[in-house]
CSV table of C-alpha atoms in Angstrom, one decimal:
chain,number,residue,atom,x,y,z
R,1,MET,CA,-24.3,-11.4,-2.6
R,2,HIS,CA,-24.5,-14.2,-0.2
R,3,ARG,CA,-25.5,-13.3,3.3
R,4,HIS,CA,-22.0,-14.7,5.0
R,5,PHE,CA,-20.2,-12.9,3.0
R,6,GLU,CA,-22.6,-9.6,3.1
R,7,GLU,CA,-22.3,-9.5,6.9
R,8,GLN,CA,-18.7,-10.2,7.1
R,9,LEU,CA,-17.8,-7.3,4.6
R,10,VAL,CA,-20.3,-4.8,6.6
R,11,ALA,CA,-18.8,-5.5,9.8
R,12,SER,CA,-15.3,-4.9,8.6
R,13,LEU,CA,-16.3,-1.6,6.8
R,14,ARG,CA,-14.3,1.7,7.9
R,15,CYS,CA,-13.7,4.7,6.5
R,16,GLU,CA,-10.3,6.8,6.2
R,17,VAL,CA,-10.3,10.1,5.3
R,18,GLU,CA,-7.4,12.7,4.3
R,19,ASP,CA,-8.7,15.7,4.0
R,20,GLY,CA,-11.4,17.5,2.6
R,21,ASP,CA,-12.8,21.2,2.5
R,22,LEU,CA,-15.0,23.5,0.3
R,23,LEU,CA,-12.9,25.0,-2.7
R,24,LEU,CA,-13.5,27.9,-4.5
R,25,MET,CA,-12.5,26.8,-8.0
R,26,PRO,CA,-11.2,29.8,-9.9
R,27,ALA,CA,-12.5,30.2,-13.8
R,28,ASP,CA,-9.5,28.8,-15.2
R,29,LEU,CA,-8.5,25.8,-12.6
R,30,ASP,CA,-7.5,22.4,-14.3
R,31,THR,CA,-5.7,20.0,-12.1
R,32,GLY,CA,-4.2,18.5,-14.9
R,33,TRP,CA,-4.0,14.3,-15.6
R,34,ARG,CA,-3.3,12.8,-12.1
R,35,GLN,CA,-3.6,9.7,-9.8
R,36,LEU,CA,-4.2,9.7,-6.3
R,37,PRO,CA,-4.4,7.2,-3.6
R,38,TRP,CA,-7.5,8.1,-2.5
R,39,THR,CA,-11.1,8.0,-3.6
R,40,ILE,CA,-12.4,11.2,-4.1
R,41,VAL,CA,-15.9,12.7,-3.6
R,42,ALA,CA,-16.5,15.9,-5.1
R,43,GLN,CA,-19.8,18.2,-5.5
R,44,ALA,CA,-20.1,21.2,-7.5
R,45,LEU,CA,-22.3,23.7,-5.7
R,46,ASP,CA,-22.3,26.5,-8.9
R,47,GLY,CA,-21.5,24.1,-11.9
R,48,ASP,CA,-20.0,23.5,-15.1
R,49,MET,CA,-17.3,21.4,-12.9
R,50,VAL,CA,-15.8,18.8,-15.3
R,51,LEU,CA,-14.5,15.6,-14.7
R,52,GLU,CA,-12.3,13.9,-17.1
R,53,CYS,CA,-11.5,9.7,-16.6
R,54,ALA,CA,-8.8,8.0,-19.1
R,55,GLY,CA,-10.7,6.3,-21.3
R,56,THR,CA,-14.3,7.5,-20.7
R,57,ASP,CA,-16.2,10.5,-22.4
R,58,PRO,CA,-16.1,13.4,-19.8
R,59,VAL,CA,-18.7,14.1,-17.0
R,60,ILE,CA,-20.2,17.7,-16.5
R,61,ALA,CA,-21.3,18.0,-12.9
R,62,SER,CA,-23.8,20.6,-13.0
R,63,ALA,CA,-24.6,22.3,-9.9
R,64,GLY,CA,-25.5,20.3,-7.1
R,65,HIS,CA,-24.3,17.2,-8.9
R,66,ALA,CA,-21.7,15.1,-7.2
R,67,VAL,CA,-18.8,12.4,-8.6
R,68,VAL,CA,-17.0,9.7,-7.2
R,69,VAL,CA,-13.9,8.8,-8.4
R,70,PRO,CA,-11.9,6.0,-7.6
R,71,PRO,CA,-8.4,6.0,-6.1
R,72,ASN,CA,-5.5,5.4,-9.1
R,73,LEU,CA,-8.0,6.0,-12.0
R,74,SER,CA,-6.0,8.6,-14.3
R,75,HIS,CA,-8.2,11.8,-14.2
R,76,ARG,CA,-8.5,15.7,-14.1
R,77,PHE,CA,-11.1,18.4,-13.2
R,78,SER,CA,-11.3,21.5,-14.6
R,79,ASN,CA,-13.8,24.7,-14.3
R,80,ARG,CA,-16.4,25.3,-16.9
R,81,ALA,CA,-18.5,27.3,-15.2
R,82,GLY,CA,-17.2,30.7,-16.7
R,83,GLY,CA,-16.7,31.9,-13.3
R,84,VAL,CA,-15.6,30.9,-9.6
R,85,ASN,CA,-17.5,27.8,-9.0
R,86,ARG,CA,-17.7,26.3,-5.2
R,87,ASN,CA,-16.9,22.6,-4.6
R,88,ARG,CA,-17.4,20.4,-1.5
R,89,TRP,CA,-15.1,17.7,-1.4
R,90,CYS,CA,-12.6,15.0,0.6
R,91,HIS,CA,-10.1,12.6,-0.5
R,92,LEU,CA,-10.8,9.3,1.8
R,93,ASN,CA,-11.0,5.6,1.2
R,94,PHE,CA,-13.1,2.7,2.3
R,95,PHE,CA,-11.3,-0.6,3.8
R,96,VAL,CA,-12.9,-4.1,4.5
R,97,PHE,CA,-11.3,-7.1,6.0
R,98,ASN,CA,-9.2,-5.3,7.7
R,99,ARG,CA,-6.8,-3.0,5.1
R,100,ILE,CA,-8.4,-4.4,1.7
R,101,ASN,CA,-9.4,-1.1,-0.2
R,102,ALA,CA,-13.2,-1.4,-1.2
R,103,ALA,CA,-12.7,-0.1,-4.6
R,104,LEU,CA,-10.8,-3.6,-5.3
R,105,VAL,CA,-14.2,-5.0,-4.7
R,106,PHE,CA,-16.4,-2.9,-5.9
R,107,ASP,CA,-16.8,-0.2,-8.9
R,108,LEU,CA,-17.0,3.2,-7.4
R,109,SER,CA,-17.1,5.2,-10.2
R,110,GLN,CA,-20.5,7.3,-9.7
R,111,HIS,CA,-22.0,10.8,-11.1
R,112,LEU,CA,-24.7,11.4,-8.4
R,113,GLN,CA,-27.6,13.9,-8.2
R,114,GLY,CA,-30.4,14.8,-6.2
R,115,PRO,CA,-30.6,14.2,-2.4
R,116,ARG,CA,-28.0,11.9,-2.4
R,117,ALA,CA,-25.4,14.5,-4.4
R,118,GLU,CA,-26.3,17.3,-2.2
R,119,ARG,CA,-25.8,14.8,1.2
R,120,VAL,CA,-22.4,13.6,0.2
R,121,GLY,CA,-21.3,16.9,-0.3
R,122,GLU,CA,-22.1,17.9,3.5
R,123,LEU,CA,-20.8,14.9,4.4
R,124,ALA,CA,-17.6,15.9,2.6
R,125,VAL,CA,-16.7,19.1,4.2
R,126,GLU,CA,-17.6,17.8,8.1
R,127,MET,CA,-15.2,14.8,8.0
R,128,GLY,CA,-12.7,17.1,5.8
R,129,GLN,CA,-12.6,19.4,8.6
R,130,LEU,CA,-12.4,16.7,11.2
R,131,SER,CA,-9.4,15.3,9.7
R,132,LYS,CA,-7.4,18.0,10.3
R,133,ALA,CA,-7.5,16.8,13.9
R,134,LYS,CA,-5.4,13.8,15.3
R,135,CYS,CA,-7.4,11.1,17.0
R,136,PHE,CA,-5.9,12.1,20.3
R,137,ASP,CA,-7.2,16.1,19.8
R,138,LEU,CA,-10.9,14.8,19.6
R,139,ALA,CA,-13.3,14.4,22.4
R,140,TRP,CA,-15.1,11.0,22.6
R,141,LYS,CA,-18.2,12.5,21.3
R,142,GLN,CA,-15.9,13.9,17.5
R,143,LEU,CA,-14.9,10.5,17.4
R,144,VAL,CA,-18.4,8.5,17.5
R,145,ARG,CA,-19.2,11.6,15.4
R,146,ARG,CA,-16.3,10.7,12.8
R,147,HIS,CA,-17.2,7.0,12.7
R,148,LEU,CA,-21.1,7.8,11.7
R,149,LEU,CA,-20.0,10.2,9.0
R,150,GLY,CA,-17.5,7.4,7.2
R,151,ALA,CA,-20.8,5.0,7.9
R,152,GLU,CA,-22.9,7.4,6.3
R,153,MET,CA,-20.7,8.2,3.6
R,154,ALA,CA,-20.2,4.6,2.8
R,155,ALA,CA,-23.8,4.0,2.4
R,156,HIS,CA,-23.9,6.6,-0.1
R,157,VAL,CA,-20.9,5.7,-2.2
R,158,LEU,CA,-21.7,2.1,-1.6
R,159,GLU,CA,-25.0,1.7,-2.5
R,160,GLU,CA,-24.7,1.9,-6.5
R,161,GLY,CA,-21.5,0.3,-6.1
R,162,ARG,CA,-21.0,-2.7,-8.2
R,163,LEU,CA,-19.5,-5.9,-6.9
R,164,LYS,CA,-16.8,-6.6,-9.3
R,165,ALA,CA,-16.6,-10.3,-9.1
R,166,ASN,CA,-18.2,-13.5,-7.6
R,167,TRP,CA,-18.3,-13.1,-4.1
R,168,ARG,CA,-17.3,-17.1,-3.2
R,169,GLU,CA,-14.0,-16.1,-5.5
R,170,VAL,CA,-13.6,-12.9,-3.4
R,171,GLU,CA,-14.1,-14.4,0.0
R,172,ARG,CA,-11.1,-17.0,-0.9
R,173,LEU,CA,-8.7,-14.5,-1.7
R,174,ILE,CA,-9.7,-12.7,1.5
R,175,PRO,CA,-6.5,-14.3,3.8
R,176,VAL,CA,-4.0,-13.5,1.1
R,177,LEU,CA,-5.0,-9.8,0.5
R,178,GLU,CA,-5.2,-9.7,4.0
R,179,TYR,CA,-1.5,-10.9,4.4
R,180,ILE,CA,-0.2,-8.6,1.6
R,181,GLU,CA,-1.1,-5.5,3.4
R,182,GLU,CA,0.0,-6.9,7.1
R,183,ASN,CA,3.6,-7.7,5.0
R,184,LEU,CA,4.5,-5.4,2.4
R,185,GLU,CA,8.4,-6.1,3.7
R,186,ALA,CA,8.4,-9.4,3.1
R,187,PRO,CA,9.4,-11.6,-0.1
R,188,LEU,CA,5.4,-12.4,-0.4
R,189,GLU,CA,6.5,-15.5,-3.1
R,190,ARG,CA,3.6,-17.0,-5.1
R,191,LYS,CA,3.7,-20.2,-3.5
R,192,ASP,CA,3.5,-18.9,0.2
R,193,LEU,CA,0.5,-16.7,-0.8
R,194,ALA,CA,-1.0,-19.7,-2.9
R,195,GLU,CA,-0.7,-21.7,0.3
R,196,ARG,CA,-2.9,-19.1,2.6
R,197,SER,CA,-5.7,-19.8,-0.3
R,198,HIS,CA,-5.4,-23.6,0.3
R,199,LEU,CA,-5.2,-23.7,-3.5
R,200,SER,CA,-2.0,-25.3,-5.5
R,201,VAL,CA,0.2,-22.4,-7.0
R,202,SER,CA,-1.4,-22.6,-10.7
R,203,ARG,CA,-4.9,-22.8,-9.5
R,204,PHE,CA,-4.1,-20.1,-7.6
R,205,ALA,CA,-2.6,-17.8,-9.8
R,206,THR,CA,-5.7,-18.5,-12.5
R,207,LEU,CA,-8.4,-17.5,-9.8
R,208,PHE,CA,-6.3,-14.4,-8.5
R,209,ARG,CA,-6.3,-13.1,-12.2
R,210,THR,CA,-9.8,-13.9,-12.7
R,211,VAL,CA,-10.9,-12.0,-9.6
R,212,LEU,CA,-8.9,-9.4,-9.7
R,213,GLY,CA,-7.4,-8.8,-13.3
R,214,VAL,CA,-3.4,-9.0,-12.5
R,215,SER,CA,-0.9,-11.7,-11.4
R,216,PRO,CA,-0.7,-12.3,-7.8
R,217,SER,CA,3.1,-10.5,-8.5
R,218,GLY,CA,1.7,-7.6,-10.2
R,219,TYR,CA,-1.0,-7.4,-7.9
R,220,VAL,CA,1.7,-6.8,-4.8
R,221,ARG,CA,3.8,-4.4,-6.9
R,222,GLU,CA,0.9,-2.6,-7.0
R,223,VAL,CA,-0.1,-2.2,-3.8
R,224,LYS,CA,3.3,-1.3,-2.8
R,225,LEU,CA,3.3,1.3,-5.0
R,226,GLN,CA,0.3,3.1,-4.0
R,227,HIS,CA,1.2,2.6,-0.1
R,228,SER,CA,4.3,4.4,-1.0
R,229,GLN,CA,2.6,7.0,-3.1
R,230,SER,CA,0.2,7.7,-0.2
R,231,LEU,CA,3.2,7.9,2.2
R,232,LEU,CA,4.7,10.5,0.0
R,233,LEU,CA,1.7,13.1,-0.2
R,234,SER,CA,0.7,12.5,3.6
R,235,THR,CA,4.5,12.1,5.2
R,236,ASN,CA,8.0,13.8,5.3
R,237,LEU,CA,9.5,10.6,4.9
R,238,THR,CA,12.4,10.1,3.0
R,239,VAL,CA,12.2,8.3,-0.4
R,240,GLY,CA,14.6,5.7,0.6
R,241,GLU,CA,12.7,5.2,4.2
R,242,ILE,CA,9.6,4.9,2.0
R,243,ALA,CA,11.3,2.3,-0.5
R,244,ALA,CA,12.4,0.7,2.8
R,245,HIS,CA,9.2,0.7,4.6
R,246,CYS,CA,7.1,-0.6,1.0
R,247,GLY,CA,9.7,-3.7,0.4
R,248,PHE,CA,11.5,-2.7,-2.3
R,249,ARG,CA,14.7,-3.7,-2.8
R,250,SER,CA,16.7,-0.4,-3.2
R,251,GLN,CA,16.0,3.2,-3.7
R,252,PHE,CA,16.7,3.0,-7.2
R,253,HIS,CA,14.4,0.1,-8.1
R,254,PHE,CA,11.5,1.9,-6.3
R,255,SER,CA,12.0,5.1,-8.0
R,256,ARG,CA,12.1,3.4,-11.5
R,257,LEU,CA,9.1,1.2,-11.0
R,258,PHE,CA,7.3,4.5,-9.5
R,259,ARG,CA,8.1,6.5,-12.4
R,260,THR,CA,6.8,3.9,-14.8
R,261,ARG,CA,3.4,3.6,-12.9
R,262,PHE,CA,2.9,6.9,-12.4
R,263,GLY,CA,4.9,9.1,-14.9
R,264,LEU,CA,7.1,11.2,-12.6
R,265,SER,CA,9.8,10.2,-10.1
R,266,PRO,CA,8.8,9.9,-6.6
R,267,THR,CA,9.9,13.4,-5.4
R,268,LEU,CA,8.5,15.1,-8.5
R,269,TYR,CA,5.0,13.5,-7.6
R,270,ARG,CA,5.3,14.8,-3.9
R,271,ASP,CA,6.3,17.9,-5.5
R,272,HIS,CA,3.3,18.4,-7.8
R,273,ARG,CA,0.7,17.6,-4.9
R,274,LYS,CA,-1.4,20.9,-4.6
R,275,PRO,CA,-3.5,22.0,-2.0
R,276,GLY,CA,-7.2,21.1,-2.1
R,277,LEU,CA,-9.5,19.1,-4.8
């Protein structure tokens, strides 16, 4: 990785935690197939926690092992320990360059063992506990602690994360990705996005698909859907309010796209959310 890009990435890195805790996983627990808008870090304390991800072989996390699941990867967890299985877990996301999810830049999928797995399990629980308090409820020392925990978790998770694309190509698109994240309610036309990369429309579209594997319009739609997905699970906003907030032209249009992408209507997706891992 180029030194300048590396310095920019590290300086902009931050971590946001949604929730986390110690879970007593019943013998028959099965989360069912699902997609969550967060990176999942989970450590099995007693073992055999099974992680299945779409398109790959199941991973059996024995006692002490930990797994990392990127956001919106179709997956399910189940318990095959033959009894109650304790797990430490958290839902979080890493962001770089303002609001760009690190999962766009890095392949985060991992199966951790040894001291690193143990440490991410400890971090998951402590970060989850701190996430339960609002920022204004935390003393400054707790805020510093939360920042340090996030930095340490990022160091462990990103240490083995593989950069998905050439750094020069990623760097060229950073202003575009930032603009998309900050202007979800805007039309976000391809011509306007291309101008921010200082490329022709055709060259921009080709580069965008090469780096991110999707067209600019497909990426914009995905970002809007993922943002709406997070709002459904973490706020009490109505479906209509979320549709407007994320720049969909109508609630009906939003619901149709959401069902196509996630297999459930926004209302059912919200209702199916279960507490815990």
